[in-house]
JSON list of C-alpha atoms in Angstrom, two decimals:
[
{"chain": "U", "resi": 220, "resn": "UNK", "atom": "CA", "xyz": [123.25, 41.68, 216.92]},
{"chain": "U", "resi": 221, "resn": "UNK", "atom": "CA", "xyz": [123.52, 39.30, 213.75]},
{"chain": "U", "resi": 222, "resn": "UNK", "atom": "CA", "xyz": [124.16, 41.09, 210.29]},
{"chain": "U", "resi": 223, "resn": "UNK", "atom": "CA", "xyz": [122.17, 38.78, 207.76]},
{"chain": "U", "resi": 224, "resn": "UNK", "atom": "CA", "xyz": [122.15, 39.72, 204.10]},
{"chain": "U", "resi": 225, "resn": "UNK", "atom": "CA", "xyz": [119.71, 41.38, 202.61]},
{"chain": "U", "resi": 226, "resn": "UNK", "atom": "CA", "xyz": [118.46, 38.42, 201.14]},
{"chain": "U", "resi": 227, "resn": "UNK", "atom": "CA", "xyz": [118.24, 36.33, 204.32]},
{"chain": "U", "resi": 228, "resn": "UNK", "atom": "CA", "xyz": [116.44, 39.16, 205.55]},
{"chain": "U", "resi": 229, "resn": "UNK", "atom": "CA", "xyz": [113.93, 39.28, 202.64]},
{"chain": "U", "resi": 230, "resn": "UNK", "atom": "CA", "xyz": [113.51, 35.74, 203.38]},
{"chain": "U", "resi": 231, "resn": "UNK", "atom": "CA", "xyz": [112.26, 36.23, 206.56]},
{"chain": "U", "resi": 232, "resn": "UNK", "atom": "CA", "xyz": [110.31, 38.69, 205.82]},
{"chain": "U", "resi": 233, "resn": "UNK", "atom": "CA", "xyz": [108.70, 36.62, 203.05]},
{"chain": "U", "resi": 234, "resn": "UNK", "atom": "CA", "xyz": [108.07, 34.01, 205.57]},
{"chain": "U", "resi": 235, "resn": "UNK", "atom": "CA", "xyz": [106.11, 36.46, 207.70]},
{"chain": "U", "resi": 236, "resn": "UNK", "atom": "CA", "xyz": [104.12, 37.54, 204.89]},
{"chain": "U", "resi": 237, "resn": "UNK", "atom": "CA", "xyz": [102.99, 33.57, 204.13]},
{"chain": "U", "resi": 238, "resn": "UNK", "atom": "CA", "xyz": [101.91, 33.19, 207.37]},
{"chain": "U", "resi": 239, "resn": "UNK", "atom": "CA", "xyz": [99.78, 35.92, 207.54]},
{"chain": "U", "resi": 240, "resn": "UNK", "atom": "CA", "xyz": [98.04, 35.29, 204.01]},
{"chain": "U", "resi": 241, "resn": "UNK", "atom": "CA", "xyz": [94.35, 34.32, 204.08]},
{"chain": "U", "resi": 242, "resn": "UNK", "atom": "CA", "xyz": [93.29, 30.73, 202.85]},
{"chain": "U", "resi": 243, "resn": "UNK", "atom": "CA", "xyz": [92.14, 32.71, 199.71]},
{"chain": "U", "resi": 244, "resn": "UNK", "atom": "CA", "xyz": [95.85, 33.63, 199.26]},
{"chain": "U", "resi": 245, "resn": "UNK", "atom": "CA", "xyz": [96.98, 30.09, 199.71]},
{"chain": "U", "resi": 246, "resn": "UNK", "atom": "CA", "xyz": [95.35, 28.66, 197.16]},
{"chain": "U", "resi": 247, "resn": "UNK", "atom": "CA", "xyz": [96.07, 30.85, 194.59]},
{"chain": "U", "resi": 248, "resn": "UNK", "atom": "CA", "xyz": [99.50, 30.50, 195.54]},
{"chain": "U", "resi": 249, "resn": "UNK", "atom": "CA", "xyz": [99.08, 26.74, 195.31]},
{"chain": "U", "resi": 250, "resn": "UNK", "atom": "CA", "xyz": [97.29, 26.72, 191.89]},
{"chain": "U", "resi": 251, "resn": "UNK", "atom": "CA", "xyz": [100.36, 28.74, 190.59]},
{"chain": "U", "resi": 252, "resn": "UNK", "atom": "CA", "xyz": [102.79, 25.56, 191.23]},
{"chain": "U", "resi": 253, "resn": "UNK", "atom": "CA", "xyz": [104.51, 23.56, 188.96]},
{"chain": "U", "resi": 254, "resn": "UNK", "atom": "CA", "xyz": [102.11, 20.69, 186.97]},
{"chain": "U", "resi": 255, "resn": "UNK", "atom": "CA", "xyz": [104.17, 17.95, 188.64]},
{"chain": "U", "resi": 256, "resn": "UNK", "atom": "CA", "xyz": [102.69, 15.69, 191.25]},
{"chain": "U", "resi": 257, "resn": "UNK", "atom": "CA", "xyz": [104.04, 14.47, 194.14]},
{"chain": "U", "resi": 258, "resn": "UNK", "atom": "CA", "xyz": [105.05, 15.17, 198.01]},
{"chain": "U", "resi": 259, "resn": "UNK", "atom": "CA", "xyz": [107.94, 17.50, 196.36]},
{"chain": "U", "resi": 260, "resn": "UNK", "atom": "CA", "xyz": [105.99, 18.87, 193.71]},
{"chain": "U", "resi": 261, "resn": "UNK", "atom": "CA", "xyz": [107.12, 22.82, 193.61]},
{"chain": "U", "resi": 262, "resn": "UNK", "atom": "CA", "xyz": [109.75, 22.39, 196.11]},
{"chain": "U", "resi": 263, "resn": "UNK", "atom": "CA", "xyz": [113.17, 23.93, 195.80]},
{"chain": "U", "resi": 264, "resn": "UNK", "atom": "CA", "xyz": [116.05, 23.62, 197.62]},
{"chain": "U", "resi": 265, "resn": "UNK", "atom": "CA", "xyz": [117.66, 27.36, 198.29]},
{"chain": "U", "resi": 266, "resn": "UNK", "atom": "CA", "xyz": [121.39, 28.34, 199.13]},
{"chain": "U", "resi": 267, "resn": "UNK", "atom": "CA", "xyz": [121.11, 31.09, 201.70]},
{"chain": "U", "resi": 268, "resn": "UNK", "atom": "CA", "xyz": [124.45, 33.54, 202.52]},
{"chain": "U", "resi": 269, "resn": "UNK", "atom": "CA", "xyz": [124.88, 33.44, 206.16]},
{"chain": "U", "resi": 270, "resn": "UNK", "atom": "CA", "xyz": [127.59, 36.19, 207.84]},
{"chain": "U", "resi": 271, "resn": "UNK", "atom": "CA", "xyz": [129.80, 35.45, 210.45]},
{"chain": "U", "resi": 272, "resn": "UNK", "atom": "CA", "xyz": [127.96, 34.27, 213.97]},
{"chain": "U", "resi": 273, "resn": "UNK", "atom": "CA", "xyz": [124.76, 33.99, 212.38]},
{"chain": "U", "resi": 274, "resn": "UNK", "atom": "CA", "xyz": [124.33, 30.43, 212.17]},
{"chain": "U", "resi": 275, "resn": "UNK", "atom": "CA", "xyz": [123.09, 29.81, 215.34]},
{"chain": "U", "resi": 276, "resn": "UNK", "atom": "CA", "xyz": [120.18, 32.18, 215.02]},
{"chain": "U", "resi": 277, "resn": "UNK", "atom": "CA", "xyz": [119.43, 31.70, 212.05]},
{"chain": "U", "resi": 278, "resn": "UNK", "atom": "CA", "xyz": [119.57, 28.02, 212.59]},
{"chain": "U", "resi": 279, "resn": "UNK", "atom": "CA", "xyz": [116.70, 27.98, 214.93]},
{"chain": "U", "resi": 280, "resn": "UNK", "atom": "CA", "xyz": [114.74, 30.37, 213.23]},
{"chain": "U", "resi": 281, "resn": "UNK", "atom": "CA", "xyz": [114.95, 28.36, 210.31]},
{"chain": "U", "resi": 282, "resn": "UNK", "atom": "CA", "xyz": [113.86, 25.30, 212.33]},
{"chain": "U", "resi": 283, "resn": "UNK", "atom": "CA", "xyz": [110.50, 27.03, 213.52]},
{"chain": "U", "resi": 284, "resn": "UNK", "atom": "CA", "xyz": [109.76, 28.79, 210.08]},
{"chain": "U", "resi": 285, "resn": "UNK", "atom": "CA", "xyz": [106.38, 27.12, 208.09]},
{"chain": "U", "resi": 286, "resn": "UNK", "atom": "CA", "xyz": [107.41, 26.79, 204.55]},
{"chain": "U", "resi": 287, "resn": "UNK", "atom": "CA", "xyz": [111.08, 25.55, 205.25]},
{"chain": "U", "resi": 288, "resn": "UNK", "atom": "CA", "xyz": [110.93, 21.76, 205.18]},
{"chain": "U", "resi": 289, "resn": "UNK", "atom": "CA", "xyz": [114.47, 21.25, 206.02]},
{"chain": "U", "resi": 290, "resn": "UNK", "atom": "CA", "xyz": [117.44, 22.67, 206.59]},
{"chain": "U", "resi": 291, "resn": "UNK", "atom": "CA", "xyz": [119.84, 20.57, 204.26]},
{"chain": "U", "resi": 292, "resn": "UNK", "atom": "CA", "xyz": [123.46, 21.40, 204.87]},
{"chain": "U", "resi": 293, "resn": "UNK", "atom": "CA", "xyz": [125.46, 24.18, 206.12]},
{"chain": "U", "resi": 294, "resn": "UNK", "atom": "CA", "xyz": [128.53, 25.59, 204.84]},
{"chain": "U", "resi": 295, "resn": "UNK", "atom": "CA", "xyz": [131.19, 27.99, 206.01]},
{"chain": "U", "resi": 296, "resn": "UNK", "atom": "CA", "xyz": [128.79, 31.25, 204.75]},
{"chain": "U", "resi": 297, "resn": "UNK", "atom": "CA", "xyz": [126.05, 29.26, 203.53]},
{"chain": "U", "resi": 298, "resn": "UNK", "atom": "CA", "xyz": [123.13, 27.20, 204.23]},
{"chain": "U", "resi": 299, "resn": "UNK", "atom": "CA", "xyz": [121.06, 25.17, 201.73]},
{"chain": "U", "resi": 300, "resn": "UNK", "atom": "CA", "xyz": [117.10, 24.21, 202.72]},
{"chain": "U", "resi": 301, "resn": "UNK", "atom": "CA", "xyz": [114.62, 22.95, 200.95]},
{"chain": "U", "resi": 302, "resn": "UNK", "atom": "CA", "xyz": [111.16, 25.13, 201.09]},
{"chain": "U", "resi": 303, "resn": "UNK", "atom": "CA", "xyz": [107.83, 23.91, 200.11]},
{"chain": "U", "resi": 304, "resn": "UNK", "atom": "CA", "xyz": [105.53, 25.06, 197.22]},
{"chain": "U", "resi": 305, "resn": "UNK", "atom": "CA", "xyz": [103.93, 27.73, 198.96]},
{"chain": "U", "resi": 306, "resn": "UNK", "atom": "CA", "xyz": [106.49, 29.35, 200.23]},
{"chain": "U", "resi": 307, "resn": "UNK", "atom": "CA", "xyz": [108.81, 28.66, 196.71]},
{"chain": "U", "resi": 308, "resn": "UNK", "atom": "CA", "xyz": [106.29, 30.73, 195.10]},
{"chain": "U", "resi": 309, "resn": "UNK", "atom": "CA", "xyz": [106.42, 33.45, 197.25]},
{"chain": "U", "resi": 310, "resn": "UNK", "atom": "CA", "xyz": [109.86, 33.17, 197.00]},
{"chain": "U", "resi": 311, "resn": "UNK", "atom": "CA", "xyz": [109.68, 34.12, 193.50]},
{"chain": "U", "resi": 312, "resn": "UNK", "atom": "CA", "xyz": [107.04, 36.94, 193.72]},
{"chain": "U", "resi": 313, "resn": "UNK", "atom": "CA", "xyz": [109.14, 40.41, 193.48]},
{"chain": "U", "resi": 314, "resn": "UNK", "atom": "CA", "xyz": [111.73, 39.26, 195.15]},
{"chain": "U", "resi": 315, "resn": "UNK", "atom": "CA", "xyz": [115.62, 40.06, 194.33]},
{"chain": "U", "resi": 316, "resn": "UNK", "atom": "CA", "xyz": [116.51, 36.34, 194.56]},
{"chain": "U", "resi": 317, "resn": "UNK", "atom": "CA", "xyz": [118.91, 35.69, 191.88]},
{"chain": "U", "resi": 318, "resn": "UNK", "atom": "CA", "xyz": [118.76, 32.25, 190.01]},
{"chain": "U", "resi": 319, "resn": "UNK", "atom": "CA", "xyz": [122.29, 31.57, 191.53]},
{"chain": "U", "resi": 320, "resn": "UNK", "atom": "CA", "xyz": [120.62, 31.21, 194.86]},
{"chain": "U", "resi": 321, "resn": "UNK", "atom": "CA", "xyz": [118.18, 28.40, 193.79]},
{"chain": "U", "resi": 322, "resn": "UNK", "atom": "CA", "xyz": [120.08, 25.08, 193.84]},
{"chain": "U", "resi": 323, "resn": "UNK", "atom": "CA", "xyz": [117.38, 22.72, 192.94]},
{"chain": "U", "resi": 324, "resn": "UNK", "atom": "CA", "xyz": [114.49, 24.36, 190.78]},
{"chain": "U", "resi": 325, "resn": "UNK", "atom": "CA", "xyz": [111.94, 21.43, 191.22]},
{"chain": "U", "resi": 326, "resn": "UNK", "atom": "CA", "xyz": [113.18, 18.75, 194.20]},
{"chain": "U", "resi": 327, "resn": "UNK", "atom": "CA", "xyz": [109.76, 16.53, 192.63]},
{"chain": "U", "resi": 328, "resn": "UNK", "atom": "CA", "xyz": [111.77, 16.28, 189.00]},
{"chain": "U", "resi": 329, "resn": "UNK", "atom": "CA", "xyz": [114.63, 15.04, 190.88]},
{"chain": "U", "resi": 330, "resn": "UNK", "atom": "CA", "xyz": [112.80, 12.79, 192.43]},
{"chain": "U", "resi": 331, "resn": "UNK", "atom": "CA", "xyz": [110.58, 11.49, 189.48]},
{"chain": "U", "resi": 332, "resn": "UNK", "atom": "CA", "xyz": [113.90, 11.33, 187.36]},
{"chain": "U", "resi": 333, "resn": "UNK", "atom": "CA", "xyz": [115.63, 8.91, 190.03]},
{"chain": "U", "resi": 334, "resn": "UNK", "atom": "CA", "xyz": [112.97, 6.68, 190.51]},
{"chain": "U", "resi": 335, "resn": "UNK", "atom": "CA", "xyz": [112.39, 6.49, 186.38]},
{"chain": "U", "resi": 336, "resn": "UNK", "atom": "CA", "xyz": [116.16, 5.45, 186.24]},
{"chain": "U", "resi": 337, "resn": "UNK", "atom": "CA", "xyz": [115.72, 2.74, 189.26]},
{"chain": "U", "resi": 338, "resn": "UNK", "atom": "CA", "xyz": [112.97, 1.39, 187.63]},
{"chain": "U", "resi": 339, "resn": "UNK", "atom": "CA", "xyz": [114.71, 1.02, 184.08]},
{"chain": "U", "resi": 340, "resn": "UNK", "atom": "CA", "xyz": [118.23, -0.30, 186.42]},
{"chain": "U", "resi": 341, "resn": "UNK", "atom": "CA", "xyz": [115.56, -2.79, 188.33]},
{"chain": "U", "resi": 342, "resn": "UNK", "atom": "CA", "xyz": [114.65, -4.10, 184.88]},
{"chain": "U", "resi": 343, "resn": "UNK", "atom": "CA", "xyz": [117.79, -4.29, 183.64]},
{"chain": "U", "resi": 344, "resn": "UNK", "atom": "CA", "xyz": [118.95, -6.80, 187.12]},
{"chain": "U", "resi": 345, "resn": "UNK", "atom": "CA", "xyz": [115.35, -8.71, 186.84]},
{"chain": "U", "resi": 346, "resn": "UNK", "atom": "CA", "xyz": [116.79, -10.30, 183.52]},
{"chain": "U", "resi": 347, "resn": "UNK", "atom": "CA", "xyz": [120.19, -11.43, 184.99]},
{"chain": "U", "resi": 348, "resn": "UNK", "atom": "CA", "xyz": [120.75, -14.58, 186.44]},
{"chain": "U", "resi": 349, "resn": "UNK", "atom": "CA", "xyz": [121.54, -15.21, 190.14]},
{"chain": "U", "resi": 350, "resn": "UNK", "atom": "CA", "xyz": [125.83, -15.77, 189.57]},
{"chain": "U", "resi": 351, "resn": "UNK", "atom": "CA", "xyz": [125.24, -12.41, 186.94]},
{"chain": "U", "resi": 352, "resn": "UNK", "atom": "CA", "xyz": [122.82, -10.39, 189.38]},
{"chain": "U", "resi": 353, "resn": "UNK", "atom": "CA", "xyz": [125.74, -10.37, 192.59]},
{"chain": "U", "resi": 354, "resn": "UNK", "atom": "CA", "xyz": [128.34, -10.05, 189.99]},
{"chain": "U", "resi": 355, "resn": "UNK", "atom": "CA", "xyz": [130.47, -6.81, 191.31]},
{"chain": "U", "resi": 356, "resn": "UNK", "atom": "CA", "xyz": [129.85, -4.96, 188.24]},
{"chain": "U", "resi": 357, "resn": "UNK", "atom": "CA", "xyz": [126.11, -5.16, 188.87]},
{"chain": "U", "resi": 358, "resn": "UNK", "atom": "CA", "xyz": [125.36, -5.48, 192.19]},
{"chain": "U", "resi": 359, "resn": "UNK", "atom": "CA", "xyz": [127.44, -2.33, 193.36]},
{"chain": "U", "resi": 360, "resn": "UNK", "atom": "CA", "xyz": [125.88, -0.37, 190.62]},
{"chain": "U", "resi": 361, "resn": "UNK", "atom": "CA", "xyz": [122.73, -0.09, 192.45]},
{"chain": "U", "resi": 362, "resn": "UNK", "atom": "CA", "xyz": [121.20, 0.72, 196.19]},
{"chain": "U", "resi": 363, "resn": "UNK", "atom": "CA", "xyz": [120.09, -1.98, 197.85]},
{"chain": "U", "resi": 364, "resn": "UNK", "atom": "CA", "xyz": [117.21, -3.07, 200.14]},
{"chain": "U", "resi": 365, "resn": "UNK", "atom": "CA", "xyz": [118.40, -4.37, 203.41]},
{"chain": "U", "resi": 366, "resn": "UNK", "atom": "CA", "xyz": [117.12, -7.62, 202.92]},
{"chain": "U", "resi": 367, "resn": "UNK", "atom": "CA", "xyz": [118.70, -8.52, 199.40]},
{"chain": "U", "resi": 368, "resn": "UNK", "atom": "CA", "xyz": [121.96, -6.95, 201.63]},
{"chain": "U", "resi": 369, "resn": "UNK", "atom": "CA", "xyz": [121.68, -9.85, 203.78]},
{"chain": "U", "resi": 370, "resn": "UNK", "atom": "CA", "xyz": [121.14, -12.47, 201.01]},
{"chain": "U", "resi": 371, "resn": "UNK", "atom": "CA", "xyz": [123.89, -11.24, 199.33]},
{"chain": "U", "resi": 372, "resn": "UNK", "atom": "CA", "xyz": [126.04, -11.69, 202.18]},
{"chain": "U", "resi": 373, "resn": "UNK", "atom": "CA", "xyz": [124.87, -15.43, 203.16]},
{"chain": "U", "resi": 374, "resn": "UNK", "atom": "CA", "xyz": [124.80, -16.31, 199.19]},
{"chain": "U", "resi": 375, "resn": "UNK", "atom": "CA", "xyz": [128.57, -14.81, 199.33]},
{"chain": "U", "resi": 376, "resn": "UNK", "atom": "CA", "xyz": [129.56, -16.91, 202.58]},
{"chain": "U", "resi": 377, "resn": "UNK", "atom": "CA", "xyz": [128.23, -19.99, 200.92]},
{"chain": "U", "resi": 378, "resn": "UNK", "atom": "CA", "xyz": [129.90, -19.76, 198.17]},
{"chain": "U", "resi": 379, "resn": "UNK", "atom": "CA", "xyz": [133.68, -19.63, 199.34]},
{"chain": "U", "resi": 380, "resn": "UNK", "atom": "CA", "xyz": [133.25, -20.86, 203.00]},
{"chain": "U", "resi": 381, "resn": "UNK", "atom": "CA", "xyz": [136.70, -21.26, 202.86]},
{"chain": "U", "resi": 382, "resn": "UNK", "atom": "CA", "xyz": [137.13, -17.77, 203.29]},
{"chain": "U", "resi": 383, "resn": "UNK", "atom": "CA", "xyz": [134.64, -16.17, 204.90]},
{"chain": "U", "resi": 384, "resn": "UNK", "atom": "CA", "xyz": [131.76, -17.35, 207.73]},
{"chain": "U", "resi": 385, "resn": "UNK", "atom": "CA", "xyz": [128.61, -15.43, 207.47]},
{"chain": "U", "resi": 386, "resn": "UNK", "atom": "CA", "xyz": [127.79, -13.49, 210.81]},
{"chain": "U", "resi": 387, "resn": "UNK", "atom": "CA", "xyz": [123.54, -13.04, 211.47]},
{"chain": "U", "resi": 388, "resn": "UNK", "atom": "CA", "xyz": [123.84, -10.53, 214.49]},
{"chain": "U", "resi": 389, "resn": "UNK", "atom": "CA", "xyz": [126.50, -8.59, 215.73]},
{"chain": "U", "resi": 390, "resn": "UNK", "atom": "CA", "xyz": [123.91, -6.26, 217.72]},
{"chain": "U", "resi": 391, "resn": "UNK", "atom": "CA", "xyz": [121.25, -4.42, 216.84]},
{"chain": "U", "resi": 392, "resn": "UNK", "atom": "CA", "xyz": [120.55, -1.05, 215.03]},
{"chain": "U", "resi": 393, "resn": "UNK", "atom": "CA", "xyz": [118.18, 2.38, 216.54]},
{"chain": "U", "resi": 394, "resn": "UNK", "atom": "CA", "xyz": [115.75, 0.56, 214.76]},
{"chain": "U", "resi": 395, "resn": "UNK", "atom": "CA", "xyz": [116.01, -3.17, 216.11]},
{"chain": "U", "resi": 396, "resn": "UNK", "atom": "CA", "xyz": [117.21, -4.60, 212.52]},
{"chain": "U", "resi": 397, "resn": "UNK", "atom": "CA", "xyz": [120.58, -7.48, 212.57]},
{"chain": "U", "resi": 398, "resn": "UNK", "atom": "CA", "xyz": [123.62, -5.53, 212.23]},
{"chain": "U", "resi": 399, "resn": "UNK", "atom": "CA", "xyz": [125.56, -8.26, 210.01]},
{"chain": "U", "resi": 400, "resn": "UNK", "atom": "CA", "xyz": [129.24, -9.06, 209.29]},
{"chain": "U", "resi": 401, "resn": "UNK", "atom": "CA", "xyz": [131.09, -11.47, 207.59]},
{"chain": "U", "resi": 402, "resn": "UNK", "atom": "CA", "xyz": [134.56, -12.70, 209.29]},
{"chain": "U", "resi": 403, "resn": "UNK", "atom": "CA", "xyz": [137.31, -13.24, 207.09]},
{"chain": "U", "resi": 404, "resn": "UNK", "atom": "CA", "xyz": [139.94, -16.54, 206.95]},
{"chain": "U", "resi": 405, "resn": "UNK", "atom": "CA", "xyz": [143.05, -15.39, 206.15]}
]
């Protein structure tokens, strides 16, 4: 038999208790949530204690629990998942879930926050010229699309064909895009 923590235990539990609340339920639960908008609006991400051997069981009951959207990452005695809005705010109700346990408080503010800063950074680049936009200093500074990836590449092979030849298609990926690769002249 697995030992889980008392708070892995509440957890379940709490789980159990969502799924057997009335629509009525639900929706007050929902109209409790945080005012942000979005598809991670109320969402936290939770660090769970988990004892020795109980990973595997409480890896697939994590898997088939409503509320958890993910399980995230596991550590030696831990494992981090995100949980949806519902079940974050039954999390909260009377439970003995310290604050240390919550990683992420609102995964939506994370989210909002990143894509603020991308759109400030994309900006920023939109104002540079072509030479200053694949300038190292800026172009490694930000995550790229995989078509400006490939530009990039060909724009670099043009430039100093002396050096390096431009590959199109070394195979294919899972999702039938080029896999690309320059070849260096040394």
């Amino acid at each position: 038999m697995v030992a889980w923590s008392p708070f892995v235990t509440l957890l379940v539990a709490t789980l159990a208790t969502a799924a057997s609340l009335g629509s009525h339920h639900q929706n007050l639960l929902s109209a409790a949530s945080p005012a942000s908008t979005g598809p991670y609006a109320g969402h936290r991400i939770v660090r769970l204690p988990v004892g020795p051997g109980g990973k595997g069981a409480l890896s697939e009951r994590l898997i088939n629990t409503v509320g958890v959207v993910s399980v995230l990452s596991w550590g030696k005695n831990y494992v981090d998942i995100q949980v949806d809005s519902q079940f974050a705010s039954l999390l909260s109700l009377g439970s003995d879930a310290s604050d240390d346990r919550i990683v992420v408080e609102n995964v939506q503010a994370l989210v909002d926050k990143e894509m603020n800063r991308l759109a400030v950074s994309r900006s920023k680049l939109a104002t540079l010229s072509q030479d200053e936009l694949y300038a190292p200093e800026n172009w490694f500074s930000e995550y790229h699309k995989y078509d400006e990836i490939v530009a990039w590449f060909k724009d670099l092979a043009a430039k100093h064909p002396d050096l390096i030849t431009f590959l199109p298609s070394i195979g294919k990926t899972y999702l039938k895009k080029d896999i690309i690769a320059i070849k260096g002249h040394f």
